[in-house]
Tab-separated table of C-alpha atoms in Angstrom:
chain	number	residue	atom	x	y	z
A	10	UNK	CA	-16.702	5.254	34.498
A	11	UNK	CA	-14.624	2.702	36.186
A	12	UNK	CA	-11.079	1.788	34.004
A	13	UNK	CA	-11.858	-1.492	33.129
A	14	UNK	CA	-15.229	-0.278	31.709
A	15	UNK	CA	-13.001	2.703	29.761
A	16	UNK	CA	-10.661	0.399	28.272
A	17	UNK	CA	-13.459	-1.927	27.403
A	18	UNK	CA	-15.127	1.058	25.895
A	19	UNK	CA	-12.395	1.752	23.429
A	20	UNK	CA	-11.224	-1.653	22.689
A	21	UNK	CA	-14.836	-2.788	21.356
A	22	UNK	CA	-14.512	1.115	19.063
A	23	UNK	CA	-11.344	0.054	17.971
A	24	UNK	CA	-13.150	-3.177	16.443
A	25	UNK	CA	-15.452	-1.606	15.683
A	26	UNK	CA	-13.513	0.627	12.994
A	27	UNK	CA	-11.222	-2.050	12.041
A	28	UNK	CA	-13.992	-4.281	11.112
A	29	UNK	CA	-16.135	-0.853	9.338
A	30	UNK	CA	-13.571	-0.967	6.216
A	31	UNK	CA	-12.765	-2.415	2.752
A	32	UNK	CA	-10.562	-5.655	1.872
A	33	UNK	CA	-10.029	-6.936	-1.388
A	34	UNK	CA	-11.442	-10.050	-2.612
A	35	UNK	CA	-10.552	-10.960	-6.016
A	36	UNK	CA	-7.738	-11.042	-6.580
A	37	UNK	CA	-7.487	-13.473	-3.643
A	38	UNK	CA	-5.279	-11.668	-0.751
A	39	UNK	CA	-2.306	-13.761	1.481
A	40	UNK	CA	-3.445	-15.167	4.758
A	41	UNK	CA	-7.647	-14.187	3.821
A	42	UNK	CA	-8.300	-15.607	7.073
A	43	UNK	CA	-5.772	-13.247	9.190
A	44	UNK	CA	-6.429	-10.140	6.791
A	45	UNK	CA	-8.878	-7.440	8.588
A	46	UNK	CA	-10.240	-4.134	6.797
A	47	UNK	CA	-8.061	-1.863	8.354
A	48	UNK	CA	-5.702	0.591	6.752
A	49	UNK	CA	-2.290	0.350	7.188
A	50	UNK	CA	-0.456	2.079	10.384
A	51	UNK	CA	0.092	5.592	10.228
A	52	UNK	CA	3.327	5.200	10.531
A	53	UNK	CA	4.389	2.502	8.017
A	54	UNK	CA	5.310	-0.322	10.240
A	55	UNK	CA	3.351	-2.678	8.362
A	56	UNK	CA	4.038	-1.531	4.645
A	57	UNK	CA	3.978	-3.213	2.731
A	58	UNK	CA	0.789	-5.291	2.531
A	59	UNK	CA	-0.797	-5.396	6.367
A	60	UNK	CA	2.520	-7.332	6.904
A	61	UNK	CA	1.370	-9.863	9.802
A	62	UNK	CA	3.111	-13.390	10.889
A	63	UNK	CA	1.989	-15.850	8.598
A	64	UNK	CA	0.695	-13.538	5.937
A	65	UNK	CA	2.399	-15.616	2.827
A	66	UNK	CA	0.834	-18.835	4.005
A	67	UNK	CA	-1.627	-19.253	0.727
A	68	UNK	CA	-4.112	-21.291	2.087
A	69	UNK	CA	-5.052	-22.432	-0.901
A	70	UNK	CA	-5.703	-19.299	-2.803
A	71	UNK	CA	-3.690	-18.430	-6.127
A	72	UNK	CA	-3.698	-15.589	-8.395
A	73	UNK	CA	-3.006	-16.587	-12.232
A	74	UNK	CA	-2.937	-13.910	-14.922
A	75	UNK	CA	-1.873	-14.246	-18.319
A	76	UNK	CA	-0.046	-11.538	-20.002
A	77	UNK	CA	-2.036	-8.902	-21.678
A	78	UNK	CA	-5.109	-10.371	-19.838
A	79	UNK	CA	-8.287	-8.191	-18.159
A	80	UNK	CA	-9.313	-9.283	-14.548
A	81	UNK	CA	-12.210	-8.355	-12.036
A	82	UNK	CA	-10.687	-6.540	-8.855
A	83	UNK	CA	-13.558	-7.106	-6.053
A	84	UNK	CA	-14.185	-5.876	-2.440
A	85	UNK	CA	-15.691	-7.141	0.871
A	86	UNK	CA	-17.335	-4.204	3.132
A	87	UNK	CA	-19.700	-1.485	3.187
A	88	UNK	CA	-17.551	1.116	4.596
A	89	UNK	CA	-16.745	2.886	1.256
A	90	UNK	CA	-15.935	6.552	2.714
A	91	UNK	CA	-17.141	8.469	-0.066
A	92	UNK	CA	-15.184	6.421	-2.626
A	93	UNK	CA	-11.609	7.410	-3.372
A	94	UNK	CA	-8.818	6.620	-5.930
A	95	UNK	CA	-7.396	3.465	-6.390
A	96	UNK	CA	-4.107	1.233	-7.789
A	97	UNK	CA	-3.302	-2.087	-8.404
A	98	UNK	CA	0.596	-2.480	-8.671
A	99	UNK	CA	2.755	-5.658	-8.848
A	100	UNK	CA	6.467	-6.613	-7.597
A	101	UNK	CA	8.219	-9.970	-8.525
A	102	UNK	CA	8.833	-10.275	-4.830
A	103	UNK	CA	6.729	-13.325	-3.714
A	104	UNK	CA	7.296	-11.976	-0.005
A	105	UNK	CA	7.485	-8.076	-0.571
A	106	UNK	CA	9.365	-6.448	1.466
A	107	UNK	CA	10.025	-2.439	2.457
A	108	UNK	CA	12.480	-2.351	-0.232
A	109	UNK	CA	10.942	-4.439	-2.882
A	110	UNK	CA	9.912	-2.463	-6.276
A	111	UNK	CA	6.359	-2.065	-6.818
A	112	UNK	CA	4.953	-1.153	-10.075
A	113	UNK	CA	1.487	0.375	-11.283
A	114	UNK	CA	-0.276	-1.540	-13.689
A	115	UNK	CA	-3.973	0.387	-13.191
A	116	UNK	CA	-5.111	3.919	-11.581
A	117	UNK	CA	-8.594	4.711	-10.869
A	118	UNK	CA	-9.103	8.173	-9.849
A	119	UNK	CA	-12.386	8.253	-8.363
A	120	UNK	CA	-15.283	6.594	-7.347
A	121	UNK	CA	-13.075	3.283	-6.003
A	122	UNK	CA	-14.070	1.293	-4.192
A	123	UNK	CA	-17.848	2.573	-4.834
A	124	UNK	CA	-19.497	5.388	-6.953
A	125	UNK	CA	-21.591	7.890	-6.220
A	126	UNK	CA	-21.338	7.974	-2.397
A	127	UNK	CA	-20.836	10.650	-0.073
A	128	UNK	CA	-20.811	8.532	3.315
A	129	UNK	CA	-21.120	4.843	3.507
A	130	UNK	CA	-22.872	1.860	1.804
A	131	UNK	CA	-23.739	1.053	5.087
A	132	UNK	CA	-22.106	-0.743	8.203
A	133	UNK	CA	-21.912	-4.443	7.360
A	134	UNK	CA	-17.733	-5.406	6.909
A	135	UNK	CA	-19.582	-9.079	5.978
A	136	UNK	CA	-21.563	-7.837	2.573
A	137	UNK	CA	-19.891	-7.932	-0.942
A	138	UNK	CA	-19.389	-4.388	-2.163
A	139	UNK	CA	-21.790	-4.121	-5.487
A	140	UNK	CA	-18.966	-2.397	-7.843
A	141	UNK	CA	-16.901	-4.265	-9.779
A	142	UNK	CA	-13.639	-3.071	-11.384
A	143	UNK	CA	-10.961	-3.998	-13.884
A	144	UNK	CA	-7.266	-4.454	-14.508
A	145	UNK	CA	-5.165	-5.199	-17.319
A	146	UNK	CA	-1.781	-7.001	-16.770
A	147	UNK	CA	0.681	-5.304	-19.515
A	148	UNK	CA	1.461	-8.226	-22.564
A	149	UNK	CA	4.926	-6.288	-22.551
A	150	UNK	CA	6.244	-7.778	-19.050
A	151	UNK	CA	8.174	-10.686	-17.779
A	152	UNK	CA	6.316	-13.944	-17.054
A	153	UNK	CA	6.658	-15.080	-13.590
A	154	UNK	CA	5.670	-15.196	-9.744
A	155	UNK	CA	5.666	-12.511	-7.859
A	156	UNK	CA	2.887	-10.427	-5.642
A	157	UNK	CA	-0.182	-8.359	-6.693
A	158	UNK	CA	-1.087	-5.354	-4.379
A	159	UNK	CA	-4.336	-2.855	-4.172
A	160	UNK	CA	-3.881	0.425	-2.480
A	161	UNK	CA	-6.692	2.952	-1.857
A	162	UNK	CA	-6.937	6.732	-0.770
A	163	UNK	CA	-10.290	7.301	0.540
A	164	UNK	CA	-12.292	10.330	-0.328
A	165	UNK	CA	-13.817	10.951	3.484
A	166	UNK	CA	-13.120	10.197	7.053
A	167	UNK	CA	-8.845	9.940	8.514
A	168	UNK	CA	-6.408	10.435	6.009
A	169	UNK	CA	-5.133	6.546	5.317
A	170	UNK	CA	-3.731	4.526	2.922
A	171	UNK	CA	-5.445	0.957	2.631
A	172	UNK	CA	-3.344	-2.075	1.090
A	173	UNK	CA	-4.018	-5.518	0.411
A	174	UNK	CA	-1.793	-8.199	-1.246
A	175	UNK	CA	-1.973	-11.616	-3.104
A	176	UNK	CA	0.037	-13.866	-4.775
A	177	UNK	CA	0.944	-13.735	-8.635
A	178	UNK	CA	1.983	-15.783	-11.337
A	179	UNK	CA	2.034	-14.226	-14.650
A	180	UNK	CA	1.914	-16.695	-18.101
A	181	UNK	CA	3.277	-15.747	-21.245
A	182	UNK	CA	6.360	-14.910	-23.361
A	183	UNK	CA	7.938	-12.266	-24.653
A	184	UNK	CA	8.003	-9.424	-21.859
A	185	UNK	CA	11.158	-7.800	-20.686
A	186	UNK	CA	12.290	-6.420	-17.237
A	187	UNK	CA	12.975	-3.144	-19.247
A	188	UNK	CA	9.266	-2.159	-19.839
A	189	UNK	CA	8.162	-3.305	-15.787
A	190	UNK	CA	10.950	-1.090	-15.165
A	191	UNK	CA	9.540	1.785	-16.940
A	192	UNK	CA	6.084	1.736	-15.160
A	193	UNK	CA	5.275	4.483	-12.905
A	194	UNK	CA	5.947	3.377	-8.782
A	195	UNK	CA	2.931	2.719	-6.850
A	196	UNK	CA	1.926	6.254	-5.278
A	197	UNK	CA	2.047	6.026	-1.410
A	198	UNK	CA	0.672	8.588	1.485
A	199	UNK	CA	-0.644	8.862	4.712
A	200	UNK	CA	1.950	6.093	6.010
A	201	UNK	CA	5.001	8.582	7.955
A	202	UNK	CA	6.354	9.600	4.346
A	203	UNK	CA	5.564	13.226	4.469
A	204	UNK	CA	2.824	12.598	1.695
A	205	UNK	CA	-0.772	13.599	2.566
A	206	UNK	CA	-3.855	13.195	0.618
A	207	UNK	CA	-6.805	15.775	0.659
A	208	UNK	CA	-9.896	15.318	2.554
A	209	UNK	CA	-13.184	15.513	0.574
A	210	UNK	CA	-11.611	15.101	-2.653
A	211	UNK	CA	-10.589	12.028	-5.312
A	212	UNK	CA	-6.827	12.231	-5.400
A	213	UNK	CA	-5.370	12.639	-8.405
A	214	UNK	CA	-2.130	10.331	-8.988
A	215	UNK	CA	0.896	12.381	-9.617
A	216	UNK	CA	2.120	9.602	-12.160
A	217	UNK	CA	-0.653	7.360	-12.720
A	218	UNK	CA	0.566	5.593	-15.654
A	219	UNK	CA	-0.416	6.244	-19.582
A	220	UNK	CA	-4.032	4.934	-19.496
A	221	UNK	CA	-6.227	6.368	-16.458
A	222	UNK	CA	-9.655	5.477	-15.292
A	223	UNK	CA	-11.781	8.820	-13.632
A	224	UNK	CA	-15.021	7.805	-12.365
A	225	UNK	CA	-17.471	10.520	-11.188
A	226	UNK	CA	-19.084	10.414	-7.439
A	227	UNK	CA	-21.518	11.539	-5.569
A	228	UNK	CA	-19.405	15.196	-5.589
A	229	UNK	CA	-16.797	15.944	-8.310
A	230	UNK	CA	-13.673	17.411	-6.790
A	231	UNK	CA	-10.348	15.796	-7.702
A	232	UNK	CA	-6.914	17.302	-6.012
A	233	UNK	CA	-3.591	16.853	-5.955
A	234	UNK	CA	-1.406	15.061	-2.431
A	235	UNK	CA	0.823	17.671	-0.929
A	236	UNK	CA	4.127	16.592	0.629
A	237	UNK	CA	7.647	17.092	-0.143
A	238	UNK	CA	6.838	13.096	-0.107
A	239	UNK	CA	4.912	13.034	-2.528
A	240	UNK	CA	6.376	11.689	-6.095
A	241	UNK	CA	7.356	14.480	-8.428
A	242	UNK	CA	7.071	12.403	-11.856
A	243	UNK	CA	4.092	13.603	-13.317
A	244	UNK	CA	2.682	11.412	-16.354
A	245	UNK	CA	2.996	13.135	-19.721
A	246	UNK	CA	-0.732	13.832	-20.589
A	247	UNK	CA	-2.429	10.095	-19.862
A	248	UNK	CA	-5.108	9.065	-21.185
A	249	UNK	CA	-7.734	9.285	-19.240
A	250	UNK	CA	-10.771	7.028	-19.252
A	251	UNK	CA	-14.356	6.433	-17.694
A	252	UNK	CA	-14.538	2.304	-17.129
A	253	UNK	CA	-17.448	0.356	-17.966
A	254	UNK	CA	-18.525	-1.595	-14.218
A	255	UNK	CA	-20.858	-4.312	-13.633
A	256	UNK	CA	-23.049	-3.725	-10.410
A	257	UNK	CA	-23.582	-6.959	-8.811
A	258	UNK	CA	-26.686	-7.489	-6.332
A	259	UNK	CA	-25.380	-7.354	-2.616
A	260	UNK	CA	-25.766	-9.824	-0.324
């Protein structure tokens, strides 16, 4: 094979795969129109949030929640890998950075972003994913703007850790910095941090926060990351849940 037909070769796989995953649609990510479905680099250079010139240009888009409030979380892409375990955390950083403080609001161990799969939905990036899910923002938390994140651990395939942002403004009184404070962090693995998740199995959130949602897939096996990376708060018995969804017809 001549070079230039090699490196054509693996540029169009390299599409290929970044166009084969998941993005999040609702809440509405930064930049929708520069956001791809790829994970984040193994390394961590883009953590947080696919961090990419121009990212916090809205275009429009908005995210507003009011305190206490229950809102869809939807997906774009067919590439499911099995399913997974999923978070939705928030900062009060409009432009998160590194450093900034993220919080977990919702953990879904589990059958995220798509129950009862052992492969793929299929191999369109373009199609809405069927399965919708649900977040509540805590009524105990200060009003303001900030940024809302998803992160997912898939079940099957390279170990990776997908993220997605949006912006956020919270309405309401009455919250206080002391209770976002006492969240648990957003879990994070598979980015350089000497945190792994298994292969073939749901991970299970070291601290997922009080109220947890386990969904059942296509296989049952749920483990735990390994890592001296790894966080070593471990929630006092949460209460775990199984989450009413709404299947919507694909397109």
């Amino acid at each position: 094979m001549r070079p230039f037909t090699l490196l054509t070769t693996i540029i169009c796989e390299c599409v290929m795969l970044a166009d084969a995953h998941m993005k999040m649609t609702t809440p509405v990510p930064y930049a929708s129109s520069s956001l791809d479905n790829s994970p984040l680099w193994f390394n961590g250079s883009d953590f947080p949030c696919k961090r990419r010139p121009g990212m916090y240009e809205l275009e429009g888009a908005s995210n507003m929640y009011a305190l206490g409030s229950t809102n869809a979380l939807n997906f774009m892409g067919s590439a499911v890998h099995g399913g997974g375990s999923c978070q939705v955390s928030i900062t009060y950083d409009e432009e998160p950075t590194p450093s900034s403080v993220w919080k977990v609001i919702a953990s879904i161990e589990g059958g995220c972003p798509a129950q009862n799969q052992i492969g793929h939905l299929g191999d369109d990036a373009g199609t809405a994913n069927p399965y919708q899910y649900w977040f509540t923002i805590p009524s105990d938390i200060p009003a303001g703007r900030g940024t809302i994140a998803w992160t997912w651990f898939n079940k099957v395939g390279q170990r990776e850790m997908f993220m997605n942002c949006g912006p956020l403004l919270l309405t309401g009184t009455g919250g206080s910095q002391a209770n976002f404070n006492n969240l648990p962090d957003m879990f994070k693995a598979n980015i350089g941090n000497d945190c792994q998740v298994p292969e073939n199995a749901d991970v299970v959130f070291p601290n997922p926060g009080q109220y947890v949602t386990r969904l059942n897939g296509a296989t049952d096996a749920f483990s735990a990351p390994t890592g001296a990376g790894c966080d070593s708060a471990v929630a006092p018995n949460p209460t775990i849940t199984s989450q009413p969804l709404i299947q919507r017809a694909m397109n």
